CSV table of C-alpha atoms and ligand atoms in Angstrom, one decimal:
chain,number,residue,atom,x,y,z
A,1,MET,CA,-26.5,56.1,52.2
A,2,GLU,CA,-28.5,53.3,53.6
A,3,PRO,CA,-31.4,50.9,52.4
A,4,ARG,CA,-34.9,52.2,53.5
A,5,ASP,CA,-36.3,51.5,57.2
A,6,LEU,CA,-36.3,47.7,57.5
A,7,SER,CA,-36.8,47.4,61.1
A,8,THR,CA,-40.3,45.8,60.5
A,9,HIS,CA,-38.7,43.1,58.5
A,10,VAL,CA,-37.5,39.9,59.9
A,11,PRO,CA,-34.8,37.7,58.1
A,12,TYR,CA,-35.9,34.4,56.9
A,13,GLU,CA,-34.4,31.6,59.0
A,14,ALA,CA,-33.9,28.8,56.6
A,15,GLY,CA,-33.1,25.5,57.9
A,16,ARG,CA,-29.3,25.5,57.8
A,17,GLY,CA,-27.6,23.6,55.3
A,18,ILE,CA,-26.6,19.9,55.7
A,19,GLU,CA,-22.7,20.5,55.0
A,20,GLU,CA,-22.7,23.4,57.6
A,21,THR,CA,-24.1,21.5,60.2
A,22,ALA,CA,-21.9,18.5,59.5
A,23,ARG,CA,-18.9,20.4,59.7
A,24,GLU,CA,-20.0,21.8,63.2
A,25,LEU,CA,-20.5,18.3,64.3
A,26,GLY,CA,-17.3,17.1,62.7
A,27,MET,CA,-19.3,14.5,61.0
A,28,ASP,CA,-19.7,13.4,57.3
A,29,PRO,CA,-22.7,14.9,55.5
A,30,ASP,CA,-23.8,11.6,54.4
A,31,GLU,CA,-24.1,10.5,57.9
A,32,LEU,CA,-26.7,13.2,58.7
A,33,VAL,CA,-30.4,12.6,58.8
A,34,LYS,CA,-32.0,16.1,57.7
A,35,LEU,CA,-35.6,16.0,58.4
A,36,SER,CA,-36.0,19.7,59.0
A,37,SER,CA,-37.1,21.3,56.0
A,38,ASN,CA,-40.1,19.1,54.6
A,39,GLU,CA,-38.0,18.3,51.4
A,40,ASN,CA,-38.4,14.9,49.5
A,41,ALA,CA,-36.6,12.3,51.3
A,42,TRP,CA,-36.5,10.1,48.2
A,43,GLY,CA,-34.8,12.7,46.2
A,44,PRO,CA,-36.1,14.2,42.8
A,45,SER,CA,-37.7,12.4,40.1
A,46,PRO,CA,-35.2,10.7,37.8
A,47,LYS,CA,-36.9,11.9,35.0
A,48,ALA,CA,-36.5,15.5,36.1
A,49,VAL,CA,-32.7,15.0,36.6
A,50,VAL,CA,-32.3,13.6,33.1
A,51,ALA,CA,-34.2,16.7,31.8
A,52,LEU,CA,-32.0,19.2,33.6
A,53,ARG,CA,-28.9,17.3,32.3
A,54,GLU,CA,-30.2,17.6,28.8
A,55,SER,CA,-31.3,21.3,29.2
A,56,ALA,CA,-27.9,22.3,30.6
A,57,ALA,CA,-26.4,22.6,27.0
A,58,THR,CA,-28.7,25.4,25.9
A,59,VAL,CA,-29.0,27.7,29.2
A,60,HIS,CA,-27.2,30.5,27.3
A,61,ALA,CA,-30.8,31.5,25.7
A,62,TYR,CA,-33.7,32.9,27.6
A,63,PRO,CA,-36.4,30.5,28.6
A,64,LYS,CA,-39.1,30.4,26.0
A,65,ALA,CA,-41.3,27.4,25.1
A,66,SER,CA,-40.8,25.7,28.3
A,67,HIS,CA,-42.5,28.2,30.3
A,68,THR,CA,-45.5,28.1,28.0
A,69,ASP,CA,-45.3,24.3,27.9
A,70,LEU,CA,-45.3,24.0,31.6
A,71,THR,CA,-48.2,26.6,32.2
A,72,ALA,CA,-50.2,24.4,29.6
A,73,ALA,CA,-49.6,21.1,31.4
A,74,LEU,CA,-50.7,22.5,34.7
A,75,ALA,CA,-53.7,24.4,33.4
A,76,ASP,CA,-54.5,20.9,31.8
A,77,ARG,CA,-54.0,18.9,35.0
A,78,PHE,CA,-56.2,21.4,37.0
A,79,SER,CA,-58.8,21.9,34.2
A,80,VAL,CA,-58.3,25.9,34.4
A,81,GLU,CA,-57.3,28.2,31.6
A,82,ASP,CA,-53.5,28.8,30.8
A,83,ASP,CA,-53.7,32.4,32.0
A,84,GLN,CA,-55.0,31.3,35.4
A,85,VAL,CA,-51.4,29.7,36.1
A,86,TRP,CA,-49.0,32.1,37.4
A,87,LEU,CA,-45.4,30.4,37.4
A,88,ALA,CA,-42.9,31.7,39.8
A,89,ASN,CA,-39.5,31.4,41.4
A,90,GLY,CA,-41.1,28.8,44.1
A,91,GLY,CA,-44.2,29.2,45.7
A,92,ASP,CA,-42.6,32.0,47.6
A,93,GLY,CA,-42.1,33.9,44.4
A,94,ALA,CA,-45.8,33.2,43.5
A,95,LEU,CA,-46.7,34.7,46.8
A,96,ASP,CA,-44.8,37.7,45.7
A,97,TYR,CA,-46.6,38.2,42.6
A,98,LEU,CA,-50.0,37.9,44.3
A,99,ALA,CA,-48.8,40.7,46.9
A,100,ARG,CA,-47.7,43.0,44.0
A,101,ALA,CA,-50.8,42.5,42.3
A,102,LEU,CA,-53.2,42.8,44.9
A,103,LEU,CA,-51.5,45.2,47.6
A,104,ALA,CA,-51.7,49.0,47.6
A,105,PRO,CA,-49.7,50.5,50.3
A,106,GLY,CA,-50.9,50.1,53.6
A,107,ASP,CA,-53.4,47.4,52.7
A,108,GLU,CA,-53.7,44.8,55.2
A,109,VAL,CA,-53.5,41.1,55.1
A,110,LEU,CA,-54.5,38.6,57.6
A,111,VAL,CA,-52.4,35.4,58.3
A,112,SER,CA,-52.4,32.3,60.8
A,113,ASP,CA,-50.4,32.3,64.0
A,114,PRO,CA,-48.7,29.8,64.1
A,115,GLY,CA,-47.9,29.8,60.4
A,116,PHE,CA,-45.7,30.0,57.6
A,117,ALA,CA,-43.6,33.2,57.6
A,118,TYR,CA,-43.4,34.3,54.1
A,119,TYR,CA,-46.8,35.5,53.9
A,120,ALA,CA,-46.2,38.2,56.3
A,121,MET,CA,-42.7,38.9,54.8
A,122,SER,CA,-44.0,39.0,51.4
A,123,ALA,CA,-46.6,41.4,52.3
A,124,ARG,CA,-44.5,44.0,54.1
A,125,PHE,CA,-42.0,43.8,51.2
A,126,HIS,CA,-44.9,45.3,49.2
A,127,HIS,CA,-45.7,47.8,51.8
A,128,GLY,CA,-48.7,46.0,53.5
A,129,GLN,CA,-49.5,45.5,57.0
A,130,VAL,CA,-49.9,42.2,58.7
A,131,ASN,CA,-52.9,41.0,61.1
A,132,LYS,CA,-53.0,37.6,62.4
A,133,TYR,CA,-55.7,35.1,63.2
A,134,PRO,CA,-54.9,32.2,65.9
A,135,ILE,CA,-54.8,28.5,65.0
A,136,ARG,CA,-55.2,27.0,68.6
A,137,LYS,CA,-53.3,23.9,70.1
A,138,ALA,CA,-56.0,23.7,72.5
A,139,ASP,CA,-58.6,22.9,69.5
A,140,ASP,CA,-55.9,20.4,67.9
A,141,PHE,CA,-54.9,23.2,65.4
A,142,GLU,CA,-58.6,22.8,63.9
A,143,GLN,CA,-59.2,25.2,60.8
A,144,THR,CA,-62.6,26.6,60.4
A,145,ALA,CA,-64.2,29.4,58.5
A,146,GLU,CA,-65.5,30.8,61.9
A,147,GLY,CA,-62.0,30.8,63.4
A,148,VAL,CA,-60.8,33.2,60.8
A,149,LEU,CA,-63.9,35.3,60.4
A,150,ASP,CA,-63.8,36.2,64.0
A,151,TYR,CA,-60.5,37.9,63.3
A,152,TYR,CA,-61.3,39.2,60.0
A,153,ASP,CA,-61.6,42.9,59.3
A,154,GLY,CA,-61.7,43.6,55.9
A,155,GLU,CA,-58.2,42.7,54.9
A,156,ARG,CA,-57.2,42.5,51.1
A,157,VAL,CA,-55.8,39.0,51.4
A,158,VAL,CA,-56.6,36.2,53.8
A,159,TYR,CA,-53.9,33.4,53.8
A,160,VAL,CA,-55.0,29.7,54.5
A,161,THR,CA,-52.4,26.9,54.8
A,162,SER,CA,-53.9,23.7,54.1
A,163,PRO,CA,-52.4,21.3,55.0
A,164,HIS,CA,-51.1,23.6,57.6
A,165,ASN,CA,-47.3,24.0,58.3
A,166,PRO,CA,-46.5,23.1,60.9
A,167,ALA,CA,-49.6,21.5,62.4
A,168,GLY,CA,-50.7,19.3,59.3
A,169,THR,CA,-54.3,20.2,59.8
A,170,GLU,CA,-56.7,21.2,56.7
A,171,MET,CA,-59.4,23.4,56.1
A,172,PRO,CA,-62.1,21.7,54.6
A,173,LEU,CA,-63.3,22.8,51.0
A,174,GLY,CA,-66.7,23.7,52.3
A,175,GLU,CA,-65.2,25.7,55.0
A,176,VAL,CA,-63.0,27.8,52.5
A,177,ARG,CA,-66.1,28.3,50.3
A,178,LYS,CA,-67.8,29.7,53.3
A,179,LEU,CA,-64.9,32.0,54.3
A,180,ALA,CA,-64.8,33.4,50.8
A,181,ASP,CA,-68.5,33.8,50.7
A,182,ALA,CA,-68.4,35.7,54.1
A,183,THR,CA,-65.4,37.9,53.2
A,184,ASP,CA,-65.7,41.2,51.1
A,185,GLU,CA,-65.7,41.1,47.6
A,186,GLU,CA,-62.4,42.8,47.4
A,187,THR,CA,-60.9,40.2,49.5
A,188,LEU,CA,-58.8,37.5,48.0
A,189,VAL,CA,-58.6,34.1,49.9
A,190,VAL,CA,-55.2,32.4,49.3
A,191,VAL,CA,-55.2,28.8,50.1
A,192,ASP,CA,-51.6,27.6,50.4
A,193,GLU,CA,-51.8,23.9,49.1
A,194,ALA,CA,-47.8,23.3,49.3
A,195,TYR,CA,-48.6,20.1,50.7
A,196,GLY,CA,-51.5,19.3,48.4
A,197,GLU,CA,-50.2,16.2,47.1
A,198,PHE,CA,-50.2,14.4,50.5
A,199,SER,CA,-53.7,15.0,51.2
A,200,GLU,CA,-56.8,13.4,50.3
A,201,THR,CA,-59.0,16.5,50.7
A,202,PRO,CA,-60.2,18.1,47.4
A,203,SER,CA,-58.2,20.9,46.1
A,204,ALA,CA,-59.6,24.5,46.4
A,205,VAL,CA,-58.6,24.9,42.8
A,206,GLU,CA,-62.0,24.1,41.6
A,207,LEU,CA,-63.1,27.3,43.4
A,208,THR,CA,-61.1,29.3,41.1
A,209,ARG,CA,-63.0,27.9,38.1
A,210,GLU,CA,-66.4,29.3,39.6
A,211,ARG,CA,-65.3,32.6,41.4
A,212,ASP,CA,-63.0,35.3,41.3
A,213,ASP,CA,-61.8,35.8,45.2
A,214,VAL,CA,-60.0,32.6,45.9
A,215,ALA,CA,-56.4,31.7,44.4
A,216,VAL,CA,-54.4,28.6,45.2
A,217,LEU,CA,-50.8,28.0,45.8
A,218,ARG,CA,-48.5,25.3,44.6
A,219,THR,CA,-45.2,24.0,44.6
A,220,PHE,CA,-42.7,21.5,43.1
A,221,SER,CA,-40.5,21.9,46.3
A,222,LYS,CA,-42.3,19.1,48.3
A,223,ALA,CA,-43.8,16.2,46.7
A,224,PHE,CA,-41.9,16.7,43.3
A,225,GLY,CA,-38.8,17.0,45.0
A,226,LEU,CA,-37.4,20.1,43.3
A,227,ALA,CA,-36.9,22.4,46.2
A,228,GLY,CA,-33.5,23.4,45.0
A,229,CYS,CA,-34.9,24.4,41.5
A,230,ARG,CA,-37.2,27.1,42.8
A,231,LEU,CA,-40.5,26.4,40.9
A,232,GLY,CA,-44.0,27.2,42.3
A,233,TYR,CA,-47.2,28.7,40.9
A,234,ALA,CA,-50.5,30.3,41.9
A,235,ILE,CA,-53.6,29.3,40.3
A,236,VAL,CA,-55.8,32.5,40.1
A,237,PRO,CA,-59.2,33.7,39.1
A,238,ARG,CA,-60.0,33.9,35.4
A,239,ASP,CA,-59.0,37.0,33.4
A,240,TRP,CA,-56.3,38.2,35.7
A,241,SER,CA,-53.5,37.4,33.1
A,242,GLU,CA,-53.0,41.2,32.5
A,243,ALA,CA,-51.9,41.5,36.1
A,244,TYR,CA,-49.4,38.7,35.7
A,245,ALA,CA,-48.2,40.3,32.4
A,246,ARG,CA,-47.6,43.6,34.6
A,247,VAL,CA,-46.0,42.3,37.8
A,248,ASN,CA,-44.0,39.3,37.0
A,249,THR,CA,-40.1,39.5,36.9
A,250,PRO,CA,-39.3,38.6,33.4
A,251,PHE,CA,-38.8,34.9,32.9
A,252,ALA,CA,-40.4,34.2,36.2
A,253,ALA,CA,-39.2,30.4,36.3
A,254,SER,CA,-36.0,29.4,34.8
A,255,GLU,CA,-35.5,27.0,31.7
A,256,LEU,CA,-34.0,24.5,34.0
A,257,ALA,CA,-36.7,24.8,36.6
A,258,CYS,CA,-39.6,24.6,33.9
A,259,ARG,CA,-38.0,21.6,32.0
A,260,ALA,CA,-37.6,19.6,35.5
A,261,GLY,CA,-40.9,20.6,36.3
A,262,LEU,CA,-42.5,19.3,33.2
A,263,ALA,CA,-40.5,15.9,33.6
A,264,ALA,CA,-41.6,15.8,37.3
A,265,LEU,CA,-45.3,16.2,36.4
A,266,ASP,CA,-45.1,13.3,33.9
A,267,ASP,CA,-43.3,11.0,36.5
A,268,THR,CA,-46.5,9.8,38.3
A,269,ASP,CA,-44.5,6.7,39.7
A,270,HIS,CA,-42.1,9.1,41.6
A,271,VAL,CA,-45.0,11.3,43.1
A,272,GLU,CA,-46.9,8.1,44.0
A,273,GLN,CA,-44.1,6.4,45.7
A,274,THR,CA,-43.3,9.8,47.6
A,275,VAL,CA,-46.7,9.6,48.9
A,276,GLU,CA,-47.0,6.3,50.0
A,277,GLY,CA,-43.6,6.8,51.7
A,278,VAL,CA,-44.6,9.7,53.4
A,279,ARG,CA,-48.1,8.0,54.5
A,280,ASP,CA,-45.9,5.1,56.0
A,281,ALA,CA,-43.6,7.4,57.7
A,282,ARG,CA,-46.4,9.6,59.5
A,283,GLU,CA,-47.9,6.4,60.8
A,284,TYR,CA,-44.6,5.2,62.0
A,285,MET,CA,-44.0,8.3,64.0
A,286,TYR,CA,-47.7,8.3,65.3
A,287,ASP,CA,-47.0,4.5,66.6
A,288,ASN,CA,-43.6,4.9,67.9
A,289,LEU,CA,-43.0,8.4,69.2
A,290,ASP,CA,-43.2,8.4,73.1
A,291,CYS,CA,-45.0,11.8,73.0
A,292,PRO,CA,-48.3,13.3,71.7
A,293,THR,CA,-48.4,13.7,68.0
A,294,TRP,CA,-51.1,15.4,65.8
A,295,GLU,CA,-52.3,13.6,62.8
A,296,SER,CA,-50.8,15.4,59.6
A,297,GLN,CA,-51.8,15.9,56.0
A,298,GLY,CA,-48.5,17.0,55.3
A,299,ASN,CA,-44.9,15.3,54.9
A,300,PHE,CA,-44.1,15.9,58.4
A,301,VAL,CA,-45.4,15.5,61.8
A,302,LEU,CA,-45.6,18.0,64.6
A,303,ALA,CA,-45.0,16.3,68.0
A,304,GLU,CA,-45.1,17.9,71.7
A,305,VAL,CA,-41.8,16.9,73.3
A,306,GLY,CA,-41.7,19.6,76.1
A,307,ASP,CA,-38.8,21.6,75.5
A,308,GLY,CA,-38.5,21.7,71.7
A,309,THR,CA,-35.0,23.4,71.8
A,310,ARG,CA,-33.3,21.1,74.0
A,311,VAL,CA,-34.9,17.9,72.1
A,312,PHE,CA,-33.9,19.3,68.7
A,313,GLU,CA,-30.2,20.2,69.9
A,314,ALA,CA,-29.9,16.3,71.7
A,315,ALA,CA,-31.1,15.2,68.2
A,316,LYS,CA,-28.6,17.4,66.3
A,317,GLN,CA,-25.8,15.8,68.4
A,318,GLU,CA,-26.8,12.4,67.2
A,319,GLY,CA,-26.8,13.6,63.7
A,320,VAL,CA,-30.6,14.0,63.3
A,321,ILE,CA,-31.8,17.4,62.2
A,322,ILE,CA,-35.4,18.2,63.0
A,323,ARG,CA,-37.2,21.5,63.1
A,324,ASP,CA,-37.4,23.3,66.5
A,325,THR,CA,-40.9,25.0,66.2
A,326,SER,CA,-40.0,28.0,68.5
A,327,SER,CA,-39.9,30.4,65.7
A,328,PHE,CA,-43.7,29.3,64.9
A,329,GLY,CA,-44.5,30.2,68.6
A,330,LEU,CA,-44.5,26.6,69.6
A,331,PRO,CA,-41.6,26.1,71.9
A,332,GLU,CA,-42.8,22.9,73.3
A,333,CYS,CA,-42.8,21.0,70.0
A,334,VAL,CA,-40.7,20.0,66.9
A,335,ARG,CA,-41.5,19.3,63.4
A,336,ILE,CA,-40.2,16.1,61.9
A,337,THR,CA,-40.2,15.8,58.2
A,338,ALA,CA,-41.2,12.4,57.0
A,339,GLY,CA,-38.4,10.4,55.8
A,340,THR,CA,-37.6,7.0,54.2
A,341,PRO,CA,-38.0,4.2,56.7
A,342,ALA,CA,-34.4,4.2,57.8
A,343,MET,CA,-34.3,7.9,58.3
A,344,THR,CA,-37.8,8.0,60.2
A,345,GLU,CA,-36.8,5.1,62.4
A,346,ARG,CA,-33.5,6.8,63.2
A,347,ALA,CA,-35.1,9.9,64.0
A,348,VAL,CA,-37.7,8.3,66.4
A,349,GLU,CA,-35.0,6.3,68.1
A,350,VAL,CA,-33.0,9.5,68.6
A,351,ILE,CA,-36.1,11.6,69.9
A,352,ASN,CA,-37.3,9.2,72.0
A,353,GLY,CA,-33.9,8.9,73.7
A,354,ALA,CA,-33.8,12.6,74.3
A,355,LEU,CA,-37.5,12.7,75.9
B,1,PLP,C1,-42.6,24.9,51.4
B,1,PLP,C2,-43.8,25.8,51.5
B,1,PLP,C3,-44.2,26.7,50.3
B,1,PLP,C4,-43.5,27.1,49.3
B,1,PLP,O1,-42.0,26.7,49.2
B,1,PLP,P1,-41.3,27.0,47.9
B,1,PLP,O2,-40.0,26.2,48.0
B,1,PLP,O3,-40.9,28.6,47.9
B,1,PLP,O4,-42.1,26.5,46.6
B,1,PLP,C5,-45.3,27.5,50.8
B,1,PLP,N1,-46.2,27.5,51.8
B,1,PLP,C6,-45.8,26.5,52.9
B,1,PLP,C7,-46.6,26.3,53.9
B,1,PLP,C8,-44.6,25.7,52.7
B,1,PLP,O5,-44.3,25.1,53.8
């Protein structure tokens, strides 16, 4: 026998592991500068590392209090009800829960092009169909309600990425509200704020307090430096707890992930240092890259280098791993994660050399 027809599905292309690339180049993994996956270049919160160690001895037991504690801590931070927080295995896991809870077979969703690949993947896993709206380079990737509504045709879910990956632009809160107002009552606007900590724009979470057609996605993978733990969450409209109870995979986030998340949330110094370091790195790239860049509100910068694949390959040969954005439909660009000063300076030097 065979699995069902998966021909409309596309495998997720994760940035390759640093060990694998080092082996291919005949280099030590420590020599590589990896700025391709928007990870936290400063590492995880030291408090989270302690929490992981301390929790290791009790992983024979199913998670219990940590899940509830983290849910309560996040609800408190965002001033929402506990049952509005849907913890998951990464932000990606939270996207799956939303798709499971919202989509009936054949329902349609609307995603941005270029955009984050997992929205469409998740929708298709849940037997949904995917339509696209453009975010145009010619408009410097500006995001407006009208730009989405021009392509909106009653889809069940509309995904907005703010800050956007890979462009770095945002949809202002007023535009999100306008979009939610203009779409049908039965359309959920999902605002993906995976990079929200790096931005100064107010979060769309406030809309989840006042209306029932907006959800916000957040993750511990970026600013909190816990990408390897897989921990993220959605903040959903009030009174959807019954849906979460019905669709979540039991123990949606692991004990280790929840303990690390609780510790990282408390470590304000770590997040502040990360955010400051990211701002400096972005400025350094705008000022020193010998090619056009776009101002970014995320922990990365999109740069127009001409032939992205060539520059990506040339940088790789020098041990600097950046993201070729061909798979986003931007073959003339690369995306460079904000690194420590040493990493960022090295990346800029190598990219300028390749231009
Ligand atoms: C990184 C990212 C996520 C979430 O990633 P997880 O590691 O699954 O939490 C979601 N959306 C965008 C746009 C991202 O870049």
